[in-house]
mmCIF file of C-alpha atoms in Angstrom:
data_model
loop_
_atom_site.group_PDB
_atom_site.id
_atom_site.type_symbol
_atom_site.label_atom_id
_atom_site.label_comp_id
_atom_site.label_asym_id
_atom_site.label_seq_id
_atom_site.Cartn_x
_atom_site.Cartn_y
_atom_site.Cartn_z
ATOM 1 C CA ARG A 3 -29.385 20.511 -53.240
ATOM 2 C CA GLU A 4 -30.377 17.076 -52.008
ATOM 3 C CA ALA A 5 -31.750 16.628 -48.493
ATOM 4 C CA ASN A 6 -29.070 14.031 -47.676
ATOM 5 C CA HIS A 7 -26.219 16.197 -48.943
ATOM 6 C CA THR A 8 -23.364 16.516 -46.480
ATOM 7 C CA PRO A 9 -20.871 19.258 -47.282
ATOM 8 C CA PRO A 10 -17.271 18.149 -47.753
ATOM 9 C CA PRO A 11 -15.118 18.814 -44.713
ATOM 10 C CA PRO A 12 -13.233 22.114 -45.095
ATOM 11 C CA TRP A 13 -9.895 20.484 -44.338
ATOM 12 C CA GLN A 14 -10.219 18.136 -47.355
ATOM 13 C CA ALA A 15 -11.147 20.674 -50.023
ATOM 14 C CA HIS A 16 -9.499 23.671 -51.584
ATOM 15 C CA PRO A 17 -11.295 26.749 -50.199
ATOM 16 C CA GLN A 18 -11.091 28.755 -53.441
ATOM 17 C CA GLY A 19 -13.321 26.253 -55.254
ATOM 18 C CA LEU A 20 -15.987 25.926 -52.580
ATOM 19 C CA ASP A 21 -17.812 29.234 -52.954
ATOM 20 C CA LEU A 22 -20.346 27.938 -55.449
ATOM 21 C CA VAL A 23 -20.568 24.422 -54.011
ATOM 22 C CA VAL A 24 -20.762 24.679 -50.221
ATOM 23 C CA PRO A 25 -22.689 27.455 -48.455
ATOM 24 C CA ILE A 26 -20.497 29.360 -46.026
ATOM 25 C CA ASP A 27 -22.743 28.355 -43.096
ATOM 26 C CA ASP A 28 -22.194 24.634 -43.780
ATOM 27 C CA PHE A 29 -18.474 25.209 -44.308
ATOM 28 C CA VAL A 30 -18.113 26.986 -40.948
ATOM 29 C CA THR A 31 -20.301 24.459 -39.132
ATOM 30 C CA ALA A 32 -18.225 21.513 -40.383
ATOM 31 C CA GLY A 33 -14.953 23.295 -39.627
ATOM 32 C CA TRP A 34 -16.046 24.305 -36.141
ATOM 33 C CA HIS A 35 -17.277 20.824 -35.232
ATOM 34 C CA LYS A 36 -13.919 19.396 -36.361
ATOM 35 C CA HIS A 37 -12.042 21.997 -34.308
ATOM 36 C CA ALA A 38 -14.205 21.293 -31.237
ATOM 37 C CA ALA A 39 -13.690 17.534 -31.622
ATOM 38 C CA GLU A 40 -9.904 17.988 -31.710
ATOM 39 C CA SER A 41 -9.870 20.466 -28.805
ATOM 40 C CA PRO A 42 -12.033 19.273 -25.903
ATOM 41 C CA ASN A 43 -11.991 22.668 -24.139
ATOM 42 C CA VAL A 44 -13.614 24.416 -27.109
ATOM 43 C CA GLU A 45 -17.349 25.096 -26.822
ATOM 44 C CA ASP A 46 -19.318 23.408 -29.577
ATOM 45 C CA PHE A 47 -22.764 24.449 -30.783
ATOM 46 C CA ARG A 48 -25.724 22.453 -32.001
ATOM 47 C CA ILE A 49 -27.306 24.886 -34.456
ATOM 48 C CA LEU A 50 -26.398 28.214 -35.971
ATOM 49 C CA SER A 51 -28.860 30.942 -35.055
ATOM 50 C CA ALA A 52 -29.847 33.537 -37.638
ATOM 51 C CA ALA A 53 -27.702 36.118 -35.816
ATOM 52 C CA ARG A 54 -24.632 33.873 -35.940
ATOM 53 C CA LYS A 55 -25.191 33.129 -39.634
ATOM 54 C CA LYS A 56 -25.363 36.853 -40.331
ATOM 55 C CA LYS A 57 -22.119 37.458 -38.434
ATOM 56 C CA ILE A 58 -20.385 34.527 -40.155
ATOM 57 C CA ARG A 59 -21.254 35.918 -43.566
ATOM 58 C CA GLY A 60 -20.555 39.526 -42.629
ATOM 59 C CA ARG A 61 -17.181 39.130 -40.944
ATOM 60 C CA ALA A 62 -15.844 36.810 -43.648
ATOM 61 C CA SER A 63 -17.123 39.058 -46.447
ATOM 62 C CA GLU A 64 -15.484 42.138 -44.912
ATOM 63 C CA LEU A 65 -12.121 40.414 -44.664
ATOM 64 C CA ALA A 66 -12.431 38.675 -48.019
ATOM 65 C CA HIS A 67 -13.156 41.950 -49.778
ATOM 66 C CA ALA A 68 -10.347 43.788 -47.988
ATOM 67 C CA ILE A 69 -7.712 41.102 -48.533
ATOM 68 C CA GLY A 70 -8.841 39.931 -51.961
ATOM 69 C CA ILE A 71 -9.686 36.300 -51.168
ATOM 70 C CA THR A 72 -12.952 34.381 -50.868
ATOM 71 C CA PRO A 73 -14.970 34.095 -47.628
ATOM 72 C CA HIS A 74 -14.251 30.344 -47.622
ATOM 73 C CA ALA A 75 -10.511 31.061 -47.764
ATOM 74 C CA VAL A 76 -10.886 33.484 -44.838
ATOM 75 C CA TRP A 77 -12.563 30.828 -42.698
ATOM 76 C CA ASP A 78 -10.063 28.208 -43.817
ATOM 77 C CA ALA A 79 -7.248 30.469 -42.585
ATOM 78 C CA VAL A 80 -9.106 31.132 -39.323
ATOM 79 C CA PHE A 81 -9.514 27.387 -38.662
ATOM 80 C CA LYS A 82 -5.839 26.777 -39.428
ATOM 81 C CA GLY A 83 -4.869 29.618 -37.099
ATOM 82 C CA MET A 84 -7.043 28.305 -34.279
ATOM 83 C CA ALA A 85 -5.547 24.826 -34.655
ATOM 84 C CA VAL A 86 -2.012 26.090 -33.938
ATOM 85 C CA ASP A 87 -2.879 28.614 -31.212
ATOM 86 C CA PRO A 88 -3.146 27.247 -27.636
ATOM 87 C CA PHE A 89 -5.584 30.033 -26.704
ATOM 88 C CA TRP A 90 -8.093 29.040 -29.390
ATOM 89 C CA ARG A 91 -7.640 25.336 -28.561
ATOM 90 C CA GLY A 92 -8.817 26.094 -25.010
ATOM 91 C CA GLU A 93 -5.440 25.429 -23.391
ATOM 92 C CA TYR A 94 -4.933 28.918 -21.935
ATOM 93 C CA GLN A 95 -5.516 29.365 -18.235
ATOM 94 C CA GLY A 96 -5.181 32.877 -16.873
ATOM 95 C CA LYS A 97 -3.620 33.581 -13.481
ATOM 96 C CA GLY A 98 -6.085 33.128 -10.668
ATOM 97 C CA TYR A 99 -8.625 31.228 -12.771
ATOM 98 C CA PRO A 100 -9.409 27.632 -11.762
ATOM 99 C CA LYS A 101 -10.316 26.509 -15.306
ATOM 100 C CA PRO A 102 -8.936 27.267 -18.762
ATOM 101 C CA PHE A 103 -10.733 29.674 -21.084
ATOM 102 C CA ARG A 104 -13.235 27.847 -23.317
ATOM 103 C CA PRO A 105 -13.453 29.652 -26.649
ATOM 104 C CA GLY A 106 -16.679 29.484 -28.615
ATOM 105 C CA ILE A 107 -17.883 30.568 -32.025
ATOM 106 C CA ASP A 108 -19.149 33.858 -30.570
ATOM 107 C CA ASP A 109 -15.631 34.679 -29.368
ATOM 108 C CA VAL A 110 -14.266 34.235 -32.898
ATOM 109 C CA LEU A 111 -17.071 36.369 -34.355
ATOM 110 C CA ARG A 112 -16.212 39.394 -32.203
ATOM 111 C CA PRO A 113 -14.913 42.351 -34.217
ATOM 112 C CA GLY A 114 -11.206 42.063 -34.965
ATOM 113 C CA LYS A 115 -10.754 38.509 -33.696
ATOM 114 C CA MET A 116 -10.631 36.831 -37.099
ATOM 115 C CA ILE A 117 -7.897 39.214 -38.259
ATOM 116 C CA GLN A 118 -6.009 38.544 -35.029
ATOM 117 C CA ILE A 119 -6.206 34.772 -35.572
ATOM 118 C CA MET A 120 -5.029 35.102 -39.179
ATOM 119 C CA GLU A 121 -2.118 37.349 -38.146
ATOM 120 C CA ARG A 122 -1.034 34.838 -35.507
ATOM 121 C CA LEU A 123 -1.176 32.049 -38.081
ATOM 122 C CA VAL A 124 1.149 33.920 -40.389
ATOM 123 C CA HIS A 125 3.416 34.809 -37.471
ATOM 124 C CA ASN A 126 3.521 31.180 -36.329
ATOM 125 C CA GLU A 127 4.463 30.081 -39.840
ATOM 126 C CA GLN A 128 7.398 32.518 -39.630
ATOM 127 C CA GLN A 129 6.263 34.484 -42.652
ATOM 128 C CA PHE A 130 5.536 37.578 -40.608
ATOM 129 C CA THR A 131 6.921 40.644 -42.329
ATOM 130 C CA ALA A 132 5.490 43.605 -40.472
ATOM 131 C CA THR A 133 6.012 47.119 -41.669
ATOM 132 C CA ARG A 134 5.804 50.210 -39.555
ATOM 133 C CA ASP A 135 3.698 53.307 -39.848
ATOM 134 C CA SER A 136 6.096 56.110 -40.711
ATOM 135 C CA ASP A 137 4.250 58.609 -38.499
ATOM 136 C CA THR A 138 3.739 56.565 -35.335
ATOM 137 C CA GLY A 139 6.262 53.731 -35.648
ATOM 138 C CA ARG A 140 3.491 51.203 -34.957
ATOM 139 C CA GLU A 141 3.883 47.799 -36.671
ATOM 140 C CA PHE A 142 1.251 46.596 -39.130
ATOM 141 C CA GLY A 143 0.377 42.920 -39.247
ATOM 142 C CA PRO A 144 -0.124 41.128 -42.575
ATOM 143 C CA ALA A 145 -3.917 41.415 -42.557
ATOM 144 C CA GLU A 146 -3.718 45.140 -41.886
ATOM 145 C CA GLN A 147 -1.085 45.518 -44.609
ATOM 146 C CA ALA A 148 -3.372 43.759 -47.068
ATOM 147 C CA THR A 149 -6.342 45.871 -45.978
ATOM 148 C CA ARG A 150 -4.374 49.105 -46.361
ATOM 149 C CA ALA A 151 -3.143 48.004 -49.789
ATOM 150 C CA ALA A 152 -6.710 47.199 -50.907
ATOM 151 C CA ILE A 153 -7.945 50.589 -49.694
ATOM 152 C CA GLN A 154 -5.085 52.329 -51.489
ATOM 153 C CA ARG A 155 -5.859 50.461 -54.731
ATOM 154 C CA HIS A 156 -9.511 51.504 -54.424
ATOM 155 C CA LEU A 157 -8.569 55.162 -53.843
ATOM 156 C CA ASN A 158 -6.132 55.106 -56.777
ATOM 157 C CA ALA A 159 -8.821 53.648 -59.045
ATOM 158 C CA GLN A 160 -11.265 56.374 -57.999
ATOM 159 C CA GLN A 161 -8.717 59.110 -58.712
ATOM 160 C CA ARG A 162 -8.149 57.769 -62.243
ATOM 161 C CA ARG A 163 -11.838 58.113 -63.104
#
């Protein structure tokens, strides 16, 4: 890789083809800076610490493996979800708070937040087709449905062996 190489912006490239071209850290950095530039109340960062890089790789890999897509596609969906959600654009102001909440990369990297963002994206696009747990009646979101399906496929494959 050349020293002057600048990764292509994630919003201009197809995420499925980026895995071998653009490291996930560069992909997330470019996507986050774009999101922060479009949403002034979003906290930007200057550098990615080693701990953040580890979380970026780990969270995306978990979801990618469970859903059956690439880590780049996971982050692409997260950025699209944040762009349409007022909370993740920093426009949400809770009752009794003088200033709106300012989301940062660490907020997105908390456990379960990326799934939540992806579920809201699908819901906002009106493709939300939740199913219910037959025992409890609780609704499953699309990410949880995909995760449960992947787990079931894995268990079925193990039983066949």
